[in-house]
Short mmCIF file of N, CA and C in Angstrom, two decimals:
data_model
loop_
_atom_site.label_atom_id
_atom_site.label_comp_id
_atom_site.label_asym_id
_atom_site.label_seq_id
_atom_site.Cartn_x
_atom_site.Cartn_y
_atom_site.Cartn_z
N UNK A 100 0.85 -1.18 0.00
CA UNK A 100 0.00 0.00 0.00
C UNK A 100 0.89 1.24 0.00
N UNK A 101 0.58 2.17 -0.86
CA UNK A 101 1.35 3.40 -0.95
C UNK A 101 1.06 4.31 0.22
N UNK A 102 2.08 4.95 0.71
CA UNK A 102 1.90 5.95 1.76
C UNK A 102 1.49 7.26 1.09
N UNK A 103 0.40 7.82 1.50
CA UNK A 103 -0.09 9.06 0.89
C UNK A 103 0.27 10.25 1.75
N UNK A 104 0.83 11.27 1.12
CA UNK A 104 1.07 12.53 1.82
C UNK A 104 0.53 13.68 1.00
N UNK A 105 -0.20 13.36 -0.07
CA UNK A 105 -0.69 14.40 -0.95
C UNK A 105 -1.82 15.22 -0.36
N UNK A 106 -2.39 14.75 0.76
CA UNK A 106 -3.45 15.55 1.37
C UNK A 106 -2.91 16.86 1.93
N UNK A 107 -1.57 16.96 2.02
CA UNK A 107 -0.96 18.24 2.40
C UNK A 107 -1.04 19.15 1.19
N UNK A 108 -1.91 20.11 1.21
CA UNK A 108 -2.06 20.99 0.07
C UNK A 108 -1.06 22.12 0.19
N UNK A 109 -0.05 22.05 -0.63
CA UNK A 109 1.03 23.02 -0.60
C UNK A 109 1.11 23.71 -1.95
N UNK A 110 1.23 24.99 -1.96
CA UNK A 110 1.35 25.74 -3.20
C UNK A 110 2.74 26.35 -3.25
N UNK A 111 3.52 25.99 -4.26
CA UNK A 111 4.91 26.39 -4.35
C UNK A 111 5.16 27.46 -5.40
N UNK A 112 4.13 28.09 -5.93
CA UNK A 112 4.30 29.01 -7.04
C UNK A 112 5.29 30.13 -6.77
N UNK A 113 5.25 30.75 -5.60
CA UNK A 113 6.11 31.91 -5.32
C UNK A 113 7.10 31.64 -4.20
N UNK A 114 7.41 30.38 -3.96
CA UNK A 114 8.29 30.02 -2.85
C UNK A 114 9.76 30.20 -3.25
N UNK A 115 10.52 30.91 -2.44
CA UNK A 115 11.96 31.04 -2.64
C UNK A 115 12.63 29.86 -1.94
N UNK A 116 13.35 29.06 -2.69
CA UNK A 116 13.92 27.84 -2.14
C UNK A 116 15.33 28.04 -1.63
N UNK A 117 15.60 27.64 -0.40
CA UNK A 117 17.00 27.67 0.07
C UNK A 117 17.76 26.53 -0.62
N UNK A 118 19.02 26.71 -0.83
CA UNK A 118 19.84 25.66 -1.47
C UNK A 118 20.13 24.58 -0.44
N UNK A 119 19.69 23.35 -0.72
CA UNK A 119 19.92 22.26 0.23
C UNK A 119 20.80 21.17 -0.37
N UNK A 120 21.27 21.38 -1.56
CA UNK A 120 22.23 20.45 -2.17
C UNK A 120 23.20 21.31 -2.96
N UNK A 121 24.46 20.94 -2.92
CA UNK A 121 25.48 21.74 -3.57
C UNK A 121 25.28 21.89 -5.07
N UNK A 122 25.63 23.05 -5.59
CA UNK A 122 25.46 23.32 -7.02
C UNK A 122 26.25 22.32 -7.87
N UNK A 123 27.44 21.97 -7.43
CA UNK A 123 28.26 20.99 -8.17
C UNK A 123 27.56 19.63 -8.19
N UNK A 124 26.96 19.24 -7.07
CA UNK A 124 26.25 17.97 -7.00
C UNK A 124 25.03 17.95 -7.91
N UNK A 125 24.29 19.05 -7.93
CA UNK A 125 23.13 19.14 -8.81
C UNK A 125 23.56 19.04 -10.27
N UNK A 126 24.64 19.74 -10.63
CA UNK A 126 25.12 19.69 -12.02
C UNK A 126 25.50 18.27 -12.41
N UNK A 127 26.04 17.51 -11.46
CA UNK A 127 26.43 16.13 -11.75
C UNK A 127 25.20 15.23 -11.88
N UNK A 128 24.17 15.48 -11.09
CA UNK A 128 22.98 14.63 -11.09
C UNK A 128 21.93 15.05 -12.12
N UNK A 129 21.75 16.35 -12.33
CA UNK A 129 20.71 16.87 -13.22
C UNK A 129 21.00 16.43 -14.65
N UNK A 130 19.98 15.94 -15.33
CA UNK A 130 20.13 15.50 -16.71
C UNK A 130 19.09 16.19 -17.58
N UNK A 131 19.49 16.63 -18.78
CA UNK A 131 18.52 17.28 -19.67
C UNK A 131 17.46 16.28 -20.13
N UNK A 132 16.23 16.74 -20.23
CA UNK A 132 15.14 15.91 -20.71
C UNK A 132 14.59 14.92 -19.70
N UNK A 133 15.03 15.04 -18.43
CA UNK A 133 14.57 14.11 -17.40
C UNK A 133 13.55 14.80 -16.51
N UNK A 134 12.49 14.07 -16.17
CA UNK A 134 11.49 14.54 -15.22
C UNK A 134 11.71 13.78 -13.91
N UNK A 135 11.49 14.47 -12.79
CA UNK A 135 11.76 13.89 -11.47
C UNK A 135 10.47 13.83 -10.65
N UNK A 136 10.39 12.78 -9.84
CA UNK A 136 9.24 12.61 -8.94
C UNK A 136 9.74 12.07 -7.61
N UNK A 137 9.45 12.77 -6.52
CA UNK A 137 9.85 12.33 -5.19
C UNK A 137 8.77 11.47 -4.56
N UNK A 138 9.20 10.49 -3.76
CA UNK A 138 8.26 9.57 -3.13
C UNK A 138 8.84 9.03 -1.83
N UNK A 139 8.00 8.66 -0.87
CA UNK A 139 8.51 8.04 0.36
C UNK A 139 9.29 6.77 0.04
N UNK A 140 10.31 6.50 0.81
CA UNK A 140 11.17 5.34 0.59
C UNK A 140 10.35 4.04 0.61
N UNK A 141 9.27 4.02 1.39
CA UNK A 141 8.43 2.83 1.50
C UNK A 141 7.75 2.48 0.18
N UNK A 142 7.63 3.44 -0.74
CA UNK A 142 6.93 3.19 -2.01
C UNK A 142 7.83 2.65 -3.11
N UNK A 143 9.15 2.72 -2.94
CA UNK A 143 10.07 2.40 -4.02
C UNK A 143 9.90 0.96 -4.53
N UNK A 144 9.86 -0.02 -3.65
CA UNK A 144 9.74 -1.42 -4.09
C UNK A 144 8.46 -1.64 -4.90
N UNK A 145 7.37 -1.06 -4.44
CA UNK A 145 6.10 -1.20 -5.15
C UNK A 145 6.16 -0.50 -6.52
N UNK A 146 6.79 0.65 -6.59
CA UNK A 146 6.94 1.36 -7.86
C UNK A 146 7.80 0.55 -8.83
N UNK A 147 8.83 -0.12 -8.32
CA UNK A 147 9.66 -0.98 -9.18
C UNK A 147 8.84 -2.11 -9.79
N UNK A 148 7.84 -2.60 -9.06
CA UNK A 148 7.00 -3.69 -9.55
C UNK A 148 5.85 -3.19 -10.44
N UNK A 149 5.17 -2.13 -10.01
CA UNK A 149 3.93 -1.72 -10.68
C UNK A 149 4.02 -0.39 -11.43
N UNK A 150 5.02 0.44 -11.10
CA UNK A 150 5.14 1.73 -11.73
C UNK A 150 4.57 2.84 -10.85
N UNK A 151 4.61 4.04 -11.35
CA UNK A 151 4.07 5.22 -10.67
C UNK A 151 2.61 5.33 -11.09
N UNK A 152 1.71 4.95 -10.22
CA UNK A 152 0.30 4.79 -10.58
C UNK A 152 -0.50 6.04 -10.24
N UNK A 153 -0.73 6.87 -11.24
CA UNK A 153 -1.48 8.11 -11.05
C UNK A 153 -2.89 7.83 -10.55
N UNK A 154 -3.47 6.75 -11.00
CA UNK A 154 -4.87 6.45 -10.64
C UNK A 154 -5.03 6.11 -9.17
N UNK A 155 -3.94 5.79 -8.47
CA UNK A 155 -4.02 5.49 -7.04
C UNK A 155 -3.76 6.72 -6.17
N UNK A 156 -3.37 7.81 -6.78
CA UNK A 156 -3.10 9.04 -6.06
C UNK A 156 -4.41 9.68 -5.62
N UNK A 157 -4.37 10.40 -4.51
CA UNK A 157 -5.55 11.12 -4.03
C UNK A 157 -6.04 12.09 -5.10
N UNK A 158 -5.10 12.70 -5.80
CA UNK A 158 -5.46 13.70 -6.82
C UNK A 158 -5.72 13.10 -8.19
N UNK A 159 -5.45 11.82 -8.35
CA UNK A 159 -5.61 11.12 -9.63
C UNK A 159 -4.60 11.57 -10.69
N UNK A 160 -3.47 12.11 -10.25
CA UNK A 160 -2.37 12.43 -11.16
C UNK A 160 -1.07 12.38 -10.39
N UNK A 161 0.03 12.27 -11.14
CA UNK A 161 1.37 12.27 -10.55
C UNK A 161 2.07 13.56 -10.93
N UNK A 162 2.77 14.14 -9.96
CA UNK A 162 3.50 15.40 -10.17
C UNK A 162 4.94 15.10 -10.56
N UNK A 163 5.42 15.80 -11.58
CA UNK A 163 6.78 15.65 -12.08
C UNK A 163 7.38 17.04 -12.26
N UNK A 164 8.71 17.14 -12.18
CA UNK A 164 9.37 18.42 -12.44
C UNK A 164 10.67 18.16 -13.20
N UNK A 165 11.04 19.07 -14.10
CA UNK A 165 12.32 18.92 -14.80
C UNK A 165 13.50 19.44 -13.97
N UNK A 166 13.23 19.95 -12.77
CA UNK A 166 14.27 20.56 -11.94
C UNK A 166 14.57 19.65 -10.75
N UNK A 167 15.71 18.98 -10.80
CA UNK A 167 16.08 18.02 -9.76
C UNK A 167 16.20 18.67 -8.39
N UNK A 168 16.84 19.84 -8.32
CA UNK A 168 17.02 20.49 -7.02
C UNK A 168 15.67 20.77 -6.37
N UNK A 169 14.70 21.23 -7.15
CA UNK A 169 13.38 21.50 -6.60
C UNK A 169 12.67 20.21 -6.21
N UNK A 170 12.87 19.15 -6.97
CA UNK A 170 12.26 17.85 -6.60
C UNK A 170 12.81 17.39 -5.25
N UNK A 171 14.12 17.51 -5.05
CA UNK A 171 14.72 17.11 -3.78
C UNK A 171 14.21 18.01 -2.66
N UNK A 172 14.17 19.32 -2.92
CA UNK A 172 13.72 20.26 -1.89
C UNK A 172 12.29 19.97 -1.47
N UNK A 173 11.36 19.88 -2.43
CA UNK A 173 9.95 19.67 -2.11
C UNK A 173 9.73 18.34 -1.41
N UNK A 174 10.40 17.29 -1.91
CA UNK A 174 10.23 15.97 -1.31
C UNK A 174 10.76 15.95 0.11
N UNK A 175 11.92 16.56 0.33
CA UNK A 175 12.50 16.64 1.67
C UNK A 175 11.57 17.43 2.60
N UNK A 176 11.02 18.53 2.11
CA UNK A 176 10.13 19.38 2.90
C UNK A 176 8.89 18.60 3.35
N UNK A 177 8.25 17.92 2.42
CA UNK A 177 7.03 17.16 2.74
C UNK A 177 7.37 16.01 3.68
N UNK A 178 8.48 15.33 3.42
CA UNK A 178 8.84 14.19 4.27
C UNK A 178 9.25 14.63 5.66
N UNK A 179 9.86 15.78 5.75
CA UNK A 179 10.20 16.33 7.07
C UNK A 179 8.92 16.60 7.86
N UNK A 180 7.90 17.16 7.20
CA UNK A 180 6.61 17.40 7.87
C UNK A 180 5.97 16.10 8.35
N UNK A 181 6.17 15.04 7.59
CA UNK A 181 5.57 13.75 7.93
C UNK A 181 6.44 12.92 8.87
N UNK A 182 7.64 13.39 9.18
CA UNK A 182 8.52 12.67 10.09
C UNK A 182 9.21 11.46 9.49
N UNK A 183 9.36 11.42 8.17
CA UNK A 183 10.00 10.27 7.53
C UNK A 183 11.51 10.46 7.46
N UNK A 184 12.24 9.35 7.38
CA UNK A 184 13.70 9.39 7.40
C UNK A 184 14.34 9.36 6.02
N UNK A 185 13.64 8.91 5.04
CA UNK A 185 14.26 8.78 3.73
C UNK A 185 13.23 8.90 2.62
N UNK A 186 13.72 9.22 1.44
CA UNK A 186 12.84 9.30 0.28
C UNK A 186 13.64 8.97 -0.97
N UNK A 187 12.91 8.75 -2.03
CA UNK A 187 13.54 8.48 -3.32
C UNK A 187 13.06 9.50 -4.33
N UNK A 188 13.92 9.79 -5.30
CA UNK A 188 13.54 10.65 -6.42
C UNK A 188 13.69 9.80 -7.69
N UNK A 189 12.57 9.59 -8.36
CA UNK A 189 12.56 8.82 -9.60
C UNK A 189 13.03 9.71 -10.73
N UNK A 190 13.88 9.19 -11.60
CA UNK A 190 14.39 9.92 -12.76
C UNK A 190 13.79 9.28 -14.01
N UNK A 191 12.97 10.05 -14.71
CA UNK A 191 12.20 9.53 -15.85
C UNK A 191 12.60 10.32 -17.10
N UNK A 192 13.16 9.64 -18.09
CA UNK A 192 13.56 10.29 -19.33
C UNK A 192 12.31 10.61 -20.14
N UNK A 193 12.03 11.90 -20.29
CA UNK A 193 10.81 12.34 -20.97
C UNK A 193 10.75 11.80 -22.40
N UNK A 194 11.90 11.73 -23.07
CA UNK A 194 11.93 11.26 -24.46
C UNK A 194 11.60 9.78 -24.59
N UNK A 195 11.76 9.01 -23.51
CA UNK A 195 11.49 7.57 -23.56
C UNK A 195 10.09 7.22 -23.07
N UNK A 196 9.35 8.23 -22.62
CA UNK A 196 7.96 7.98 -22.19
C UNK A 196 7.11 7.63 -23.40
N UNK A 197 6.07 6.82 -23.21
CA UNK A 197 5.14 6.56 -24.32
C UNK A 197 4.55 7.86 -24.86
N UNK A 198 4.33 7.91 -26.15
CA UNK A 198 3.84 9.12 -26.81
C UNK A 198 2.56 9.65 -26.16
N UNK A 199 1.68 8.74 -25.75
CA UNK A 199 0.40 9.14 -25.14
C UNK A 199 0.64 9.97 -23.87
N UNK A 200 1.62 9.58 -23.06
CA UNK A 200 1.92 10.32 -21.83
C UNK A 200 2.50 11.68 -22.18
N UNK A 201 3.46 11.71 -23.12
CA UNK A 201 4.09 12.98 -23.51
C UNK A 201 3.06 13.98 -24.04
N UNK A 202 2.12 13.50 -24.82
CA UNK A 202 1.10 14.37 -25.40
C UNK A 202 0.15 14.93 -24.36
N UNK A 203 -0.04 14.22 -23.26
CA UNK A 203 -1.03 14.60 -22.27
C UNK A 203 -0.45 15.25 -21.01
N UNK A 204 0.86 15.55 -21.00
CA UNK A 204 1.44 16.26 -19.85
C UNK A 204 0.80 17.64 -19.74
N UNK A 205 0.44 18.02 -18.52
CA UNK A 205 -0.20 19.31 -18.26
C UNK A 205 0.63 20.08 -17.24
N UNK A 206 0.49 21.40 -17.23
CA UNK A 206 1.14 22.21 -16.21
C UNK A 206 0.56 21.86 -14.84
N UNK A 207 1.42 21.72 -13.86
CA UNK A 207 1.00 21.43 -12.50
C UNK A 207 0.19 22.61 -11.96
N UNK A 208 -1.03 22.38 -11.45
CA UNK A 208 -1.85 23.49 -10.96
C UNK A 208 -1.28 24.18 -9.72
N UNK A 209 -0.35 23.52 -9.00
CA UNK A 209 0.22 24.12 -7.80
C UNK A 209 1.65 24.58 -7.97
N UNK A 210 2.24 24.30 -9.13
CA UNK A 210 3.66 24.61 -9.30
C UNK A 210 3.94 24.83 -10.79
N UNK A 211 4.18 26.08 -11.17
CA UNK A 211 4.32 26.46 -12.57
C UNK A 211 5.41 25.71 -13.33
N UNK A 212 6.50 25.34 -12.65
CA UNK A 212 7.59 24.65 -13.33
C UNK A 212 7.39 23.14 -13.39
N UNK A 213 6.33 22.66 -12.78
CA UNK A 213 6.06 21.23 -12.78
C UNK A 213 5.04 20.85 -13.82
N UNK A 214 4.95 19.55 -14.07
CA UNK A 214 3.93 19.00 -14.96
C UNK A 214 3.25 17.85 -14.23
N UNK A 215 2.08 17.50 -14.71
CA UNK A 215 1.36 16.35 -14.15
C UNK A 215 1.02 15.39 -15.27
N UNK A 216 0.87 14.13 -14.89
CA UNK A 216 0.35 13.13 -15.80
C UNK A 216 -0.78 12.40 -15.10
N UNK A 217 -1.82 12.16 -15.83
CA UNK A 217 -2.96 11.39 -15.31
C UNK A 217 -2.83 9.92 -15.71
N UNK A 218 -1.76 9.60 -16.39
CA UNK A 218 -1.48 8.24 -16.84
C UNK A 218 -0.42 7.60 -15.94
N UNK A 219 -0.45 6.30 -15.87
CA UNK A 219 0.55 5.57 -15.10
C UNK A 219 1.89 5.58 -15.82
N UNK A 220 2.98 5.73 -15.06
CA UNK A 220 4.33 5.64 -15.60
C UNK A 220 4.83 4.24 -15.24
N UNK A 221 5.20 3.46 -16.24
CA UNK A 221 5.59 2.07 -16.01
C UNK A 221 7.03 1.96 -15.49
N UNK A 222 7.33 0.87 -14.79
CA UNK A 222 8.69 0.71 -14.25
C UNK A 222 9.78 0.86 -15.31
N UNK A 223 9.53 0.40 -16.53
CA UNK A 223 10.54 0.49 -17.58
C UNK A 223 10.85 1.94 -17.96
N UNK A 224 9.96 2.87 -17.63
CA UNK A 224 10.15 4.29 -17.96
C UNK A 224 11.02 5.01 -16.93
N UNK A 225 11.36 4.36 -15.84
CA UNK A 225 12.19 4.95 -14.78
C UNK A 225 13.62 4.48 -15.00
N UNK A 226 14.54 5.43 -15.26
CA UNK A 226 15.92 5.06 -15.57
C UNK A 226 16.82 4.99 -14.34
N UNK A 227 16.56 5.85 -13.37
CA UNK A 227 17.45 5.95 -12.22
C UNK A 227 16.63 6.34 -11.00
N UNK A 228 17.12 5.98 -9.82
CA UNK A 228 16.47 6.38 -8.57
C UNK A 228 17.55 6.95 -7.65
N UNK A 229 17.29 8.15 -7.16
CA UNK A 229 18.17 8.78 -6.18
C UNK A 229 17.57 8.51 -4.81
N UNK A 230 18.33 7.89 -3.92
CA UNK A 230 17.86 7.59 -2.58
C UNK A 230 18.47 8.59 -1.61
N UNK A 231 17.65 9.18 -0.77
CA UNK A 231 18.11 10.24 0.14
C UNK A 231 17.79 9.90 1.58
N UNK A 232 18.78 10.07 2.44
CA UNK A 232 18.64 9.90 3.88
C UNK A 232 18.60 11.27 4.53
N UNK A 233 17.81 11.40 5.56
CA UNK A 233 17.87 12.62 6.38
C UNK A 233 17.38 12.30 7.77
N UNK A 234 17.69 13.16 8.69
CA UNK A 234 17.30 12.91 10.07
C UNK A 234 18.42 12.26 10.85
N UNK A 235 18.18 12.10 12.14
CA UNK A 235 19.20 11.55 13.03
C UNK A 235 19.37 10.05 12.80
N UNK A 236 18.25 9.33 12.73
CA UNK A 236 18.32 7.88 12.49
C UNK A 236 18.39 7.65 10.99
N UNK A 237 19.47 7.04 10.54
CA UNK A 237 19.67 6.82 9.11
C UNK A 237 19.00 5.53 8.66
N UNK A 238 18.47 5.57 7.48
CA UNK A 238 17.81 4.43 6.85
C UNK A 238 18.87 3.63 6.11
N UNK A 239 18.86 2.32 6.20
CA UNK A 239 19.82 1.48 5.48
C UNK A 239 19.31 1.22 4.08
N UNK A 240 20.09 1.62 3.10
CA UNK A 240 19.68 1.47 1.71
C UNK A 240 20.29 0.25 1.03
N UNK A 241 21.02 -0.60 1.76
CA UNK A 241 21.71 -1.72 1.14
C UNK A 241 20.75 -2.65 0.38
N UNK A 242 19.72 -3.14 1.05
CA UNK A 242 18.78 -4.07 0.42
C UNK A 242 18.02 -3.39 -0.72
N UNK A 243 17.58 -2.15 -0.50
CA UNK A 243 16.84 -1.44 -1.53
C UNK A 243 17.72 -1.14 -2.73
N UNK A 244 18.97 -0.74 -2.50
CA UNK A 244 19.90 -0.49 -3.61
C UNK A 244 20.11 -1.75 -4.44
N UNK A 245 20.25 -2.89 -3.75
CA UNK A 245 20.42 -4.17 -4.45
C UNK A 245 19.18 -4.51 -5.27
N UNK A 246 18.01 -4.27 -4.68
CA UNK A 246 16.75 -4.54 -5.40
C UNK A 246 16.64 -3.67 -6.65
N UNK A 247 16.99 -2.40 -6.54
CA UNK A 247 16.94 -1.49 -7.68
C UNK A 247 17.94 -1.92 -8.74
N UNK A 248 19.16 -2.25 -8.32
CA UNK A 248 20.21 -2.66 -9.26
C UNK A 248 19.81 -3.91 -10.05
N UNK A 249 19.07 -4.84 -9.42
CA UNK A 249 18.63 -6.05 -10.11
C UNK A 249 17.72 -5.73 -11.29
N UNK A 250 17.05 -4.59 -11.24
CA UNK A 250 16.15 -4.20 -12.34
C UNK A 250 16.91 -3.53 -13.48
N UNK A 251 18.21 -3.30 -13.29
CA UNK A 251 19.01 -2.64 -14.33
C UNK A 251 18.99 -1.12 -14.24
N UNK A 252 18.33 -0.59 -13.22
CA UNK A 252 18.27 0.86 -13.05
C UNK A 252 19.49 1.33 -12.26
N UNK A 253 19.90 2.56 -12.51
CA UNK A 253 21.00 3.15 -11.77
C UNK A 253 20.50 3.64 -10.42
N UNK A 254 21.40 3.65 -9.43
CA UNK A 254 21.08 4.12 -8.09
C UNK A 254 22.12 5.15 -7.69
N UNK A 255 21.68 6.26 -7.11
CA UNK A 255 22.59 7.26 -6.57
C UNK A 255 22.14 7.55 -5.14
N UNK A 256 23.09 7.59 -4.20
CA UNK A 256 22.76 7.84 -2.81
C UNK A 256 23.20 9.24 -2.41
N UNK A 257 22.33 9.94 -1.68
CA UNK A 257 22.69 11.23 -1.08
C UNK A 257 22.30 11.17 0.38
N UNK A 258 22.99 11.95 1.20
CA UNK A 258 22.79 11.91 2.64
C UNK A 258 22.71 13.33 3.17
N UNK A 259 21.82 13.56 4.12
CA UNK A 259 21.64 14.90 4.68
C UNK A 259 22.63 15.13 5.82
N UNK A 260 23.39 16.20 5.72
CA UNK A 260 24.33 16.60 6.75
C UNK A 260 23.70 17.75 7.53
N UNK A 261 23.25 17.47 8.76
CA UNK A 261 22.55 18.50 9.54
C UNK A 261 23.49 19.63 9.96
N UNK A 262 24.79 19.39 9.94
CA UNK A 262 25.75 20.44 10.30
C UNK A 262 25.77 21.59 9.31
N UNK A 263 25.64 21.25 8.01
CA UNK A 263 25.63 22.32 7.01
C UNK A 263 24.28 22.43 6.30
N UNK A 264 23.28 21.68 6.77
CA UNK A 264 21.92 21.73 6.22
C UNK A 264 21.88 21.47 4.71
N UNK A 265 22.65 20.48 4.28
CA UNK A 265 22.68 20.15 2.86
C UNK A 265 22.78 18.64 2.65
N UNK A 266 22.33 18.23 1.47
CA UNK A 266 22.53 16.85 1.04
C UNK A 266 23.90 16.76 0.37
N UNK A 267 24.56 15.63 0.58
CA UNK A 267 25.87 15.37 -0.03
C UNK A 267 25.85 13.96 -0.63
N UNK A 268 26.72 13.73 -1.62
CA UNK A 268 26.87 12.40 -2.18
C UNK A 268 27.40 11.44 -1.13
N UNK A 269 26.98 10.20 -1.18
CA UNK A 269 27.50 9.17 -0.29
C UNK A 269 28.63 8.46 -1.02
#
């Protein structure tokens, strides 16, 4: 069962974002033509099996953004509110999405730089997953990293350093 946090109605249209990941790190991770979606760590295994299922969302759509730094920021913000220790950011190559999904992408009603899809994104459409730890108690990503690697997807780990309030590569 997917953990839902979408009932938190947040509007990010005019929000000034503090930098929580180094510019060099973002440049290394950010890829042109890729859309990003943040999700609780508990959902990753299910997404690997079934995909990102818009029809199961409270809103009946999935939110995506072409800006990795903002995806990490928003996901971290929401997960911090919910008290979660880790999250994943799905990396989806827009050019490899089925034509039907590409044609039906709409502007996100709560975030001008984001897009939404009302269609399911299949596991094969996810190329990489960034796993992020934050908080005092760290989540062990060993088993999950191995599970992701078995699917042929790339895995990148980042960790939150509370001393400098930023995510860093592991």
